[in-house]
Coordinates of C-alpha atoms in Angstrom, one line a residue:
G108 CA -0.1 -0.1 -0.1
N109 CA 0.7 3.5 -0.1
G110 CA 2.5 4.4 3.1
S111 CA 1.9 8.4 3.7
K112 CA -0.4 8.9 1.5
V113 CA -4.4 8.0 1.2
A114 CA -6.6 8.4 -2.1
T115 CA -9.3 10.4 -1.8
T116 CA -10.7 9.5 -4.9
A117 CA -11.9 6.6 -6.9
A118 CA -9.0 5.6 -9.1
K119 CA -9.2 6.8 -12.6
P120 CA -9.2 4.0 -15.7
A121 CA -6.4 4.5 -17.9
N122 CA -6.5 6.4 -21.2
P123 CA -8.2 4.1 -23.5
L124 CA -6.3 5.4 -26.6
A125 CA -3.2 4.2 -24.7
I126 CA -4.9 0.7 -24.0
V127 CA -4.8 -0.1 -27.4
G128 CA -1.6 1.4 -27.9
L129 CA -2.3 4.8 -29.8
L130 CA -1.3 7.3 -27.4
P131 CA 1.2 7.3 -24.3
V132 CA 0.0 8.7 -21.2
T133 CA 1.4 9.8 -18.0
I134 CA -0.4 8.1 -14.9
N135 CA 0.0 10.3 -11.8
V136 CA 0.4 8.4 -8.1
P137 CA -1.3 8.9 -6.0
V138 CA -3.7 11.4 -8.2
D139 CA -4.6 8.9 -10.8
Q140 CA -3.6 5.4 -8.8
P141 CA -3.0 5.5 -5.2
T142 CA -0.1 3.0 -5.3
I143 CA 2.9 3.0 -7.9
Q144 CA 2.1 -0.7 -8.4
A145 CA -1.5 0.0 -9.3
A146 CA -0.3 2.5 -11.7
I147 CA 2.2 -0.1 -13.2
D148 CA -0.5 -2.7 -13.6
I149 CA -2.5 -0.3 -16.0
A150 CA 0.1 1.0 -18.0
V151 CA 1.1 -0.2 -21.4
D152 CA 4.4 0.3 -23.1
G153 CA 5.4 3.6 -23.7
D154 CA 3.7 5.2 -20.5
T155 CA 5.2 7.2 -17.5
V156 CA 4.1 6.4 -14.0
L157 CA 4.8 9.9 -12.3
V158 CA 5.2 9.7 -8.6
A159 CA 4.9 12.7 -6.4
D160 CA 6.4 13.2 -3.3
G161 CA 6.1 11.0 -0.4
T162 CA 6.7 7.8 1.1
Y163 CA 4.8 4.7 -0.3
T164 CA 5.4 1.3 1.3
E165 CA 4.9 -1.0 -1.4
N166 CA 7.1 -4.1 -3.4
I167 CA 6.8 -3.1 -7.2
D168 CA 7.2 -5.1 -10.1
F169 CA 7.6 -4.3 -13.7
K170 CA 6.0 -7.2 -15.2
G171 CA 7.8 -6.9 -18.4
K172 CA 6.5 -3.5 -19.4
A173 CA 8.6 -0.9 -21.3
I174 CA 7.4 2.2 -19.2
T175 CA 9.1 4.8 -17.2
V176 CA 8.1 5.1 -13.3
T177 CA 9.9 8.4 -12.2
S178 CA 9.3 11.0 -9.3
V179 CA 8.5 14.5 -9.5
N180 CA 11.3 15.8 -7.6
G181 CA 13.8 13.1 -7.2
S182 CA 15.4 10.7 -4.5
A183 CA 15.4 13.2 -2.1
T184 CA 11.5 13.3 -1.4
T185 CA 10.1 10.2 -2.9
T186 CA 10.8 7.0 -1.2
I187 CA 9.7 3.6 -1.8
N188 CA 9.8 1.4 1.5
G189 CA 9.7 -2.1 1.0
G190 CA 8.3 -2.7 4.8
G191 CA 11.0 -5.6 4.7
A192 CA 8.5 -7.9 3.0
N193 CA 10.5 -8.4 -0.3
S194 CA 12.4 -7.0 -2.6
V195 CA 11.2 -3.1 -3.3
V196 CA 11.6 -3.6 -7.0
S197 CA 11.6 -6.4 -9.4
F198 CA 12.5 -6.9 -12.9
K199 CA 12.0 -10.7 -14.1
T200 CA 9.8 -10.4 -17.1
A201 CA 12.1 -10.0 -19.6
E202 CA 12.4 -5.9 -19.5
T203 CA 14.5 -4.3 -21.9
S204 CA 16.2 -0.8 -21.4
A205 CA 12.9 1.0 -22.2
A206 CA 11.7 0.1 -18.7
V207 CA 12.9 2.8 -16.5
L208 CA 13.3 3.4 -12.6
N209 CA 14.5 6.7 -11.9
G210 CA 14.8 9.2 -8.7
F211 CA 13.9 7.0 -5.9
T212 CA 15.2 6.3 -2.5
L213 CA 14.4 2.3 -2.3
T214 CA 14.9 1.2 1.3
H215 CA 14.0 -1.6 3.8
G216 CA 13.7 -4.2 1.2
T217 CA 14.8 -7.8 2.6
S218 CA 14.8 -10.9 0.4
I219 CA 15.3 -14.1 2.1
V220 CA 16.0 -17.5 0.4
S221 CA 12.5 -19.1 1.3
G222 CA 11.0 -15.8 0.1
V223 CA 9.7 -14.9 -3.8
N224 CA 13.3 -13.9 -5.0
G225 CA 15.4 -16.4 -3.2
G226 CA 17.1 -14.6 -1.1
D227 CA 18.6 -12.1 -3.8
G228 CA 18.3 -8.6 -4.4
G229 CA 17.0 -6.6 -1.2
G230 CA 17.0 -3.2 -3.1
I231 CA 16.5 -4.4 -6.8
F232 CA 15.8 -8.1 -8.2
I233 CA 17.0 -8.4 -11.7
K234 CA 16.7 -11.3 -13.6
G235 CA 16.7 -12.2 -17.2
A236 CA 16.1 -8.8 -17.8
S237 CA 17.8 -5.3 -18.9
P238 CA 16.3 -2.4 -17.5
T239 CA 18.0 1.1 -16.6
I240 CA 18.1 2.6 -13.2
T241 CA 19.1 5.9 -12.8
N242 CA 19.4 8.7 -9.9
S243 CA 18.4 6.5 -7.3
V244 CA 19.4 5.6 -4.1
I245 CA 19.2 2.0 -2.9
T246 CA 20.0 2.1 0.8
N247 CA 19.5 0.0 4.2
N248 CA 18.1 -3.3 2.5
Q249 CA 19.1 -7.0 3.0
A250 CA 19.6 -10.0 1.1
C251 CA 21.4 -12.9 0.9
E252 CA 22.9 -12.0 -2.4
G253 CA 23.3 -8.5 -3.8
A254 CA 21.7 -7.0 -1.1
G255 CA 21.5 -3.6 -2.6
I256 CA 21.0 -4.8 -6.4
F257 CA 20.8 -8.3 -7.6
I258 CA 21.5 -8.9 -11.4
S259 CA 21.3 -12.4 -13.5
G260 CA 21.5 -12.5 -17.0
G261 CA 20.7 -9.5 -19.0
S262 CA 22.6 -5.9 -19.6
P263 CA 20.9 -3.4 -17.0
V264 CA 22.4 -0.1 -17.1
I265 CA 23.0 0.8 -13.5
Q266 CA 24.0 4.7 -13.9
N267 CA 24.4 7.6 -11.2
N268 CA 22.8 5.8 -8.5
T269 CA 24.3 6.1 -4.6
I270 CA 24.3 2.5 -3.4
S271 CA 24.7 2.5 0.3
N272 CA 24.6 0.9 3.6
N273 CA 23.1 -2.3 2.4
T274 CA 24.1 -5.9 4.1
G275 CA 24.3 -9.4 3.0
T276 CA 22.7 -11.6 5.8
G277 CA 20.5 -14.6 6.1
C278 CA 22.8 -17.4 4.4
S279 CA 26.3 -18.5 4.0
G280 CA 27.8 -19.1 0.5
G281 CA 26.5 -17.5 -2.4
I282 CA 28.1 -15.0 -5.1
G283 CA 28.0 -12.0 -2.4
G284 CA 27.6 -8.4 -3.3
G285 CA 26.7 -6.0 -0.8
G286 CA 26.3 -3.3 -3.2
I287 CA 25.8 -5.2 -6.3
G288 CA 25.7 -8.6 -6.8
M289 CA 26.2 -10.0 -10.7
V290 CA 25.8 -13.9 -11.8
G291 CA 25.4 -15.6 -15.0
T292 CA 26.2 -14.0 -18.7
S293 CA 25.0 -10.8 -17.9
S294 CA 26.7 -7.5 -19.4
P295 CA 25.7 -4.6 -17.4
Q296 CA 26.7 -1.5 -17.3
I297 CA 27.6 0.1 -14.1
V298 CA 28.4 3.8 -14.6
G299 CA 29.0 6.9 -12.5
N300 CA 27.8 5.2 -9.0
I301 CA 28.5 6.0 -5.6
I302 CA 28.9 2.4 -4.2
T303 CA 29.9 2.8 -0.2
G304 CA 29.8 1.5 3.3
N305 CA 27.9 -1.9 2.0
N306 CA 28.6 -5.1 4.4
M307 CA 29.1 -8.6 3.0
T308 CA 31.0 -10.4 5.9
I309 CA 28.9 -13.8 5.4
S310 CA 31.0 -16.6 4.1
G311 CA 31.4 -16.6 0.1
I312 CA 32.5 -14.8 -2.6
N313 CA 32.1 -11.6 -0.5
G314 CA 32.4 -8.4 -2.3
G315 CA 31.4 -5.5 -0.1
G316 CA 31.3 -3.6 -2.8
I317 CA 30.7 -5.2 -6.1
S318 CA 30.8 -9.3 -6.7
L319 CA 30.9 -10.7 -10.1
D320 CA 30.3 -14.2 -10.7
G321 CA 30.6 -15.7 -14.2
V322 CA 29.7 -12.3 -15.7
G323 CA 30.5 -12.0 -19.4
S324 CA 31.7 -8.4 -20.0
P325 CA 30.5 -6.0 -17.8
L326 CA 31.2 -2.5 -17.7
I327 CA 32.5 -1.4 -14.5
Q328 CA 33.5 2.6 -15.0
N329 CA 33.5 6.2 -13.3
N330 CA 32.2 4.7 -9.7
V331 CA 33.5 5.6 -6.5
I332 CA 33.6 2.4 -4.4
T333 CA 34.5 3.1 -0.8
G334 CA 34.1 2.0 2.5
N335 CA 32.9 -1.4 2.0
T336 CA 33.1 -4.4 4.2
Q337 CA 35.2 -7.3 2.6
I338 CA 36.7 -6.5 -0.5
G339 CA 35.8 -3.2 -3.1
I340 CA 35.4 -5.8 -6.1
A341 CA 35.6 -9.4 -6.1
L342 CA 35.6 -11.1 -9.6
V343 CA 35.1 -15.1 -9.9
S344 CA 35.3 -16.1 -13.7
S345 CA 34.3 -12.9 -15.0
T346 CA 35.8 -10.7 -17.9
P347 CA 35.2 -7.3 -16.6
Q348 CA 36.5 -4.0 -18.2
V349 CA 36.9 -1.9 -15.1
V350 CA 37.7 1.5 -16.1
Q351 CA 38.5 4.7 -14.3
N352 CA 37.1 4.2 -11.2
L353 CA 38.3 5.2 -7.3
I354 CA 38.6 2.5 -4.9
A355 CA 39.1 3.3 -1.7
H356 CA 39.0 2.5 2.0
N357 CA 37.3 -1.0 1.7
T358 CA 38.2 -3.7 4.0
G359 CA 39.5 -7.3 2.7
G360 CA 41.4 -5.5 0.0
G361 CA 40.3 -3.2 -3.3
L362 CA 40.0 -6.1 -5.9
V363 CA 40.0 -9.8 -5.6
T364 CA 40.1 -12.2 -8.6
S365 CA 40.0 -16.0 -8.8
A366 CA 39.2 -18.6 -11.5
T367 CA 39.2 -15.4 -14.1
G368 CA 38.3 -15.8 -17.6
T369 CA 40.0 -14.4 -20.4
G370 CA 40.0 -10.6 -21.8
M371 CA 39.9 -8.7 -18.2
I372 CA 40.8 -5.1 -18.6
F373 CA 41.8 -2.7 -15.7
V374 CA 42.5 0.7 -17.4
N375 CA 43.3 4.0 -15.2
N376 CA 41.9 3.2 -11.5
T377 CA 43.3 4.6 -8.5
F378 CA 43.4 2.2 -5.8
A379 CA 44.3 3.5 -2.5
D380 CA 43.8 3.2 1.2
N381 CA 42.4 -0.7 1.1
S382 CA 43.1 -2.8 4.0
E383 CA 44.5 -6.0 3.8
L384 CA 44.3 -6.5 -0.1
Q385 CA 45.3 -2.9 -1.1
S386 CA 45.1 -2.4 -5.0
L387 CA 44.0 -4.7 -7.7
I388 CA 44.8 -8.4 -7.5
V389 CA 44.9 -10.9 -4.9
P390 CA 42.9 -13.3 -2.3
S391 CA 41.5 -11.8 0.3
G392 CA 44.1 -10.9 3.3
Q393 CA 47.1 -10.9 1.2
A394 CA 47.2 -7.3 -0.1
S395 CA 45.9 -3.9 -0.1
A396 CA 45.2 -3.1 -3.4
I397 CA 44.7 -6.1 -5.8
A398 CA 44.9 -10.0 -5.4
G399 CA 44.5 -13.0 -6.8
D400 CA 44.5 -14.8 -10.4
L401 CA 45.1 -12.3 -13.8
P402 CA 45.0 -14.2 -16.8
A403 CA 48.2 -14.3 -19.2
D404 CA 45.8 -11.9 -21.8
A405 CA 44.6 -9.5 -19.0
V406 CA 45.3 -6.1 -19.4
V407 CA 46.3 -3.9 -16.3
Q408 CA 47.4 -0.4 -17.6
N409 CA 47.6 3.2 -16.2
N410 CA 46.3 2.3 -12.8
L411 CA 47.3 3.6 -9.1
L412 CA 47.8 0.9 -7.1
I413 CA 48.5 2.5 -3.6
A414 CA 49.0 0.0 -0.6
T415 CA 48.0 1.0 2.8
Q416 CA 51.2 1.7 4.8
G417 CA 53.3 -1.5 5.8
Q418 CA 50.9 -3.7 3.4
V419 CA 51.6 -5.2 0.3
A420 CA 50.3 -3.5 -2.8
V421 CA 49.7 -6.4 -5.2
F422 CA 49.7 -10.1 -4.4
C423 CA 49.8 -12.7 -7.1
T424 CA 48.9 -16.4 -6.9
M425 CA 50.5 -16.3 -10.6
V426 CA 53.1 -14.6 -12.6
L427 CA 51.7 -11.0 -13.6
P428 CA 50.7 -11.1 -17.1
A429 CA 52.8 -9.5 -19.8
N430 CA 50.5 -6.3 -20.3
F431 CA 51.2 -4.4 -17.1
I432 CA 51.9 -1.6 -18.5
A433 CA 52.6 2.3 -17.0
N434 CA 51.1 1.2 -13.5
D435 CA 52.3 2.9 -10.2
V436 CA 52.9 0.3 -7.8
F437 CA 53.6 2.0 -4.3
S438 CA 53.9 0.3 -0.6
N439 CA 55.3 2.6 2.3
G440 CA 56.9 0.1 4.6
A441 CA 56.3 -3.1 2.8
L442 CA 56.7 -4.7 -1.0
A443 CA 55.1 -3.3 -3.9
F444 CA 54.8 -7.0 -5.4
D445 CA 54.7 -10.1 -3.7
A446 CA 57.0 -12.6 -4.7
G447 CA 54.2 -14.6 -6.4
C448 CA 54.1 -11.9 -9.0
G449 CA 57.1 -13.1 -10.8
T450 CA 60.0 -10.4 -11.5
P451 CA 58.6 -7.1 -10.3
P452 CA 58.0 -4.9 -13.5
T453 CA 59.2 -1.7 -11.9
G454 CA 61.3 0.0 -14.2
T455 CA 60.2 -1.7 -17.5
S456 CA 57.2 -1.3 -19.7
G457 CA 56.2 2.6 -18.3
N458 CA 55.6 1.0 -14.7
I459 CA 56.8 2.7 -11.6
S460 CA 56.7 2.7 -8.1
A461 CA 56.8 5.9 -6.2
D462 CA 54.5 8.0 -3.8
P463 CA 51.8 9.5 -6.1
L464 CA 51.5 12.4 -3.7
F465 CA 47.9 12.5 -3.2
V466 CA 46.6 15.9 -2.4
D467 CA 44.5 15.1 1.0
P468 CA 43.2 11.3 1.3
T469 CA 42.1 12.7 4.8
V470 CA 39.0 14.0 2.7
D471 CA 39.4 11.6 0.4
N472 CA 40.8 13.7 -2.2
F473 CA 43.0 11.7 -4.1
H474 CA 44.0 13.9 -7.0
V475 CA 47.6 14.5 -7.6
Q476 CA 50.0 17.3 -6.4
T477 CA 52.0 19.2 -9.3
L478 CA 55.0 17.1 -8.6
S479 CA 53.3 13.9 -8.8
P480 CA 55.4 11.1 -10.6
A481 CA 51.8 10.0 -12.0
I482 CA 51.2 13.1 -14.2
D483 CA 52.0 12.5 -18.1
A484 CA 53.1 8.8 -17.0
G485 CA 50.7 6.6 -18.6
N486 CA 50.4 5.2 -21.9
N487 CA 47.6 6.3 -24.6
A488 CA 47.6 2.9 -26.3
T489 CA 44.9 1.2 -24.2
P490 CA 42.6 -1.7 -25.3
I491 CA 39.8 0.4 -25.3
V492 CA 39.1 4.0 -26.4
L493 CA 39.9 6.1 -23.3
P494 CA 36.8 8.1 -21.9
S495 CA 36.9 11.9 -22.8
T496 CA 36.7 12.9 -19.6
D497 CA 38.2 11.5 -16.3
L498 CA 36.4 10.4 -12.9
D499 CA 35.4 14.1 -12.2
G500 CA 34.0 14.9 -15.5
N501 CA 37.3 16.8 -16.5
P502 CA 39.1 16.5 -19.7
R503 CA 41.0 13.0 -19.5
I504 CA 44.0 14.1 -21.2
V505 CA 45.3 17.7 -20.6
N506 CA 49.0 17.1 -22.5
I507 CA 49.8 14.9 -24.9
T508 CA 50.1 11.8 -22.7
V509 CA 47.1 10.4 -20.2
D510 CA 48.1 10.4 -16.3
I511 CA 48.2 7.6 -14.3
G512 CA 44.9 7.0 -12.7
A513 CA 41.4 7.7 -12.3
L514 CA 41.7 11.4 -12.1
E515 CA 43.5 13.6 -14.7
F516 CA 45.9 17.0 -13.3
A517 CA 45.4 19.9 -14.5
Q518 CA 46.6 23.5 -13.5
T519 CA 44.3 26.3 -12.7
T520 CA 44.7 29.9 -11.5
S521 CA 43.7 31.3 -8.1
T522 CA 43.7 34.3 -6.0
L523 CA 43.7 35.2 -2.4
S524 CA 42.0 38.2 -0.8
P525 CA 43.5 39.6 1.3
T526 CA 47.3 38.6 1.1
S527 CA 47.8 40.3 4.4
I528 CA 46.0 40.9 7.8
N529 CA 47.1 43.1 10.5
F530 CA 45.2 42.5 13.6
G531 CA 46.5 45.5 15.6
Q532 CA 46.6 45.3 19.5
Q533 CA 45.3 42.5 21.1
L534 CA 45.3 41.3 25.1
V535 CA 47.7 38.4 25.4
G536 CA 45.5 35.2 25.7
A537 CA 42.2 36.6 24.4
A538 CA 41.4 35.7 20.7
T539 CA 40.5 38.2 18.2
N540 CA 37.1 37.9 16.0
P541 CA 38.2 35.7 13.2
Q542 CA 39.2 37.6 9.9
P543 CA 38.4 36.3 6.7
V544 CA 40.6 35.4 3.6
T545 CA 39.0 34.4 0.6
I546 CA 40.4 31.7 -2.2
T547 CA 38.9 31.9 -5.6
N548 CA 39.4 29.8 -8.5
S549 CA 39.8 31.9 -11.4
G550 CA 40.5 29.2 -13.7
A551 CA 39.2 26.1 -15.8
A552 CA 40.3 23.4 -13.8
P553 CA 39.3 22.5 -10.2
L554 CA 41.3 24.0 -7.3
E555 CA 43.2 21.3 -5.5
I556 CA 44.1 22.5 -2.4
L557 CA 46.7 20.6 0.2
P558 CA 46.2 21.0 4.2
F559 CA 47.4 24.2 5.2
A560 CA 47.6 25.5 8.8
A561 CA 48.5 29.1 10.3
T562 CA 51.6 29.7 12.0
G563 CA 52.7 31.6 14.9
D564 CA 50.2 32.9 17.4
F565 CA 47.5 32.4 14.9
S566 CA 44.7 29.8 14.0
E567 CA 42.5 29.0 11.4
T568 CA 39.4 27.0 10.1
D569 CA 38.0 26.6 6.4
N570 CA 36.1 25.1 4.2
C571 CA 38.8 24.5 1.5
H572 CA 39.5 20.9 1.8
T573 CA 37.0 18.5 -0.3
S574 CA 37.5 15.7 -2.0
T575 CA 36.6 17.3 -5.3
G576 CA 38.2 20.5 -4.8
I577 CA 37.0 24.1 -5.4
A578 CA 35.2 24.3 -9.1
A579 CA 36.2 26.4 -11.3
G580 CA 34.7 30.0 -10.3
G581 CA 34.0 29.0 -7.1
S582 CA 35.5 30.1 -4.0
C583 CA 36.2 29.0 -0.2
T584 CA 37.1 30.9 3.2
I585 CA 39.8 30.7 5.7
N586 CA 38.8 32.3 8.9
I587 CA 42.1 33.3 11.0
T588 CA 41.8 34.2 14.5
F589 CA 44.9 35.9 16.5
T590 CA 45.8 34.9 20.1
P591 CA 48.8 36.4 21.1
T592 CA 50.8 34.5 23.9
V593 CA 53.3 37.3 25.0
R594 CA 53.2 41.0 24.6
G595 CA 54.9 42.8 21.6
I596 CA 54.9 42.4 17.7
R597 CA 53.7 38.8 16.6
T598 CA 53.8 37.5 13.2
G599 CA 52.7 34.6 11.5
N600 CA 51.3 33.1 8.0
V601 CA 49.2 30.9 5.8
T602 CA 51.1 29.0 3.0
V603 CA 48.4 27.9 0.1
T604 CA 49.9 25.1 -2.1
S605 CA 47.4 23.9 -4.8
N606 CA 47.6 23.1 -8.6
D607 CA 47.8 27.1 -8.9
A608 CA 50.3 27.4 -12.0
S609 CA 51.9 30.1 -9.2
S610 CA 51.7 28.0 -6.1
P611 CA 52.4 28.6 -3.3
A612 CA 50.8 31.9 -2.0
T613 CA 51.1 33.2 1.3
V614 CA 48.8 35.4 3.5
S615 CA 51.3 37.4 5.9
L616 CA 49.7 37.8 9.2
T617 CA 51.0 40.4 12.1
G618 CA 49.2 41.6 15.3
T619 CA 50.6 42.8 18.6
G620 CA 50.0 41.2 21.8
I621 CA 49.4 44.0 24.7
A622 CA 49.0 43.6 28.7
P623 CA 49.1 45.7 31.8
V624 CA 52.7 45.4 33.9
V625 CA 52.2 45.9 37.3
V626 CA 55.0 48.0 39.2
L627 CA 55.1 48.3 43.3
S628 CA 57.2 51.1 44.2
V629 CA 58.5 49.4 47.3
P630 CA 59.0 45.3 47.4
S631 CA 57.8 45.5 51.3
L632 CA 56.9 47.9 54.3
T633 CA 58.3 47.7 57.7
F634 CA 56.3 48.9 60.8
A635 CA 57.9 49.6 64.0
S636 CA 56.7 48.1 67.5
Q637 CA 53.1 49.2 68.0
T638 CA 51.3 48.9 71.5
V639 CA 48.7 46.3 71.0
G640 CA 45.0 47.3 70.1
T641 CA 46.6 51.0 69.1
T642 CA 46.8 51.8 65.2
S643 CA 50.3 52.9 63.9
A644 CA 50.7 55.8 61.5
A645 CA 50.0 54.9 57.9
Q646 CA 53.0 53.9 55.3
S647 CA 52.4 54.2 51.5
F648 CA 53.3 52.8 48.6
T649 CA 52.5 53.3 44.6
L650 CA 51.1 50.5 42.4
S651 CA 51.9 51.6 38.4
N652 CA 50.6 50.1 35.2
T653 CA 53.9 50.4 33.1
G654 CA 51.9 48.0 30.3
D655 CA 50.4 49.0 27.0
A656 CA 46.9 47.8 28.8
P657 CA 44.5 48.6 31.2
L658 CA 44.9 47.4 34.4
N659 CA 41.5 46.3 36.0
I660 CA 41.9 45.6 39.8
A661 CA 39.4 43.5 41.2
S662 CA 40.2 44.2 44.7
I663 CA 43.2 44.9 47.0
V664 CA 43.4 42.6 50.4
T665 CA 45.6 42.9 53.7
T666 CA 46.4 39.9 55.7
G667 CA 47.4 39.6 59.2
D668 CA 47.2 42.6 61.6
F669 CA 47.3 45.2 58.9
A670 CA 44.4 47.5 57.1
Q671 CA 44.7 49.4 54.2
T672 CA 42.8 52.3 52.3

């Protein structure tokens, strides 16, 4: 049923012209039909089901129809709640790419082994179908396999979605796939998605982000696969094209392959900061980027395979393929390659082993700095046509040669205003009001700013450090505060290092610490002998402030047999 919507009028019949296929119509939910499923049931090929804002508690099935089901205002305001009863959305009647689901949050779907969909696809269940899924959030669903999305057969398009916090549960074994699980000879396109925080710890293939088992030729391109539990991508007997993805912060490793098919391609990916397996090729627990089997005809080209500190980057159960070309394989504190990989290819075929100099991994900014060895170090002769833009949508090849990794380096220009601040006089130990400095990106490429800090008696807060940098024409603000620790003139600066062609730039900071200084004209007073119970003549001393700030006297107190005015 429709959880938060109540129909107040009788359902309207479908357009009779549409019924005979003469005129596509738009069926509005809940105005024309009270539920999304009711609208699907009366729709015919070519129709659009347009869903108003709200939460709809139901489990929908496209029933083989070439229709578009879309929200009015997008996933932030339109939710389909599966209520824990079944998969939230099912495609299992040979739907084609003309079956479109767009702009929803799909949540609280649960597929159990004894249920209708056999424990597969908590959020979306796809079997023998090729629908198009776009601009949706698939989150907090549960299933044995493919907790977020399950795909068996067909060639669906999964594009520009966020697939997050889905959990594999309710069984042991299986193909895995906390975010997406794929099995069979399907050739899906997984493009431009954020796949994050999914959990697949039950025994089996795992693949907290994506799992593939016997999948023909899937395209996995331009995805951010991060923070998933138990392997970013797990491959079994599959031949994917993995192009221009960022795979980071996944436990169990970045990518693990086994029993692989032929024709695997890995081009221009960035693997970084994965735990246990770190980059692209290894069985669980062996390395950080990659672990496992790579067939002799596999192509691994232009990738950053960067290990977590102290972990091996690439672990091999067989010798690396000949087409291991122009990769940067690096580990700080451990071997770049496990002994099973054969003779390390570093120094041949364009392969290097050097710190890529990421801008700021603490905020997931895996762009590279100006002096990175990955810049212009790739090989343009890839087995696929390189995308025209990088993972961020910026030009892929800025100079003649492609960079290594998912993100292309490009210089820009920027301005700082002001370039100096004089805070004037300030009491020692007290903070001034913050003074702003604006950094403006005046160039065409994003401005990537390295971490910085104010020096001296100055501190700063800012909004300048993001995973994507400061967009062309955009700006960020540094708020600087002065808290002098001693009297006198104090100096400091903030140095901004970035991909600005004239980097670094400096904001100079000055201020003067002031404080009162108490001086007493005599250090002590000595009185002559005095009869008990009588009062002596007064003695005087002078209290002076020789400092540069007012002295505020709260009280003057005498002790013992003495009094004062």
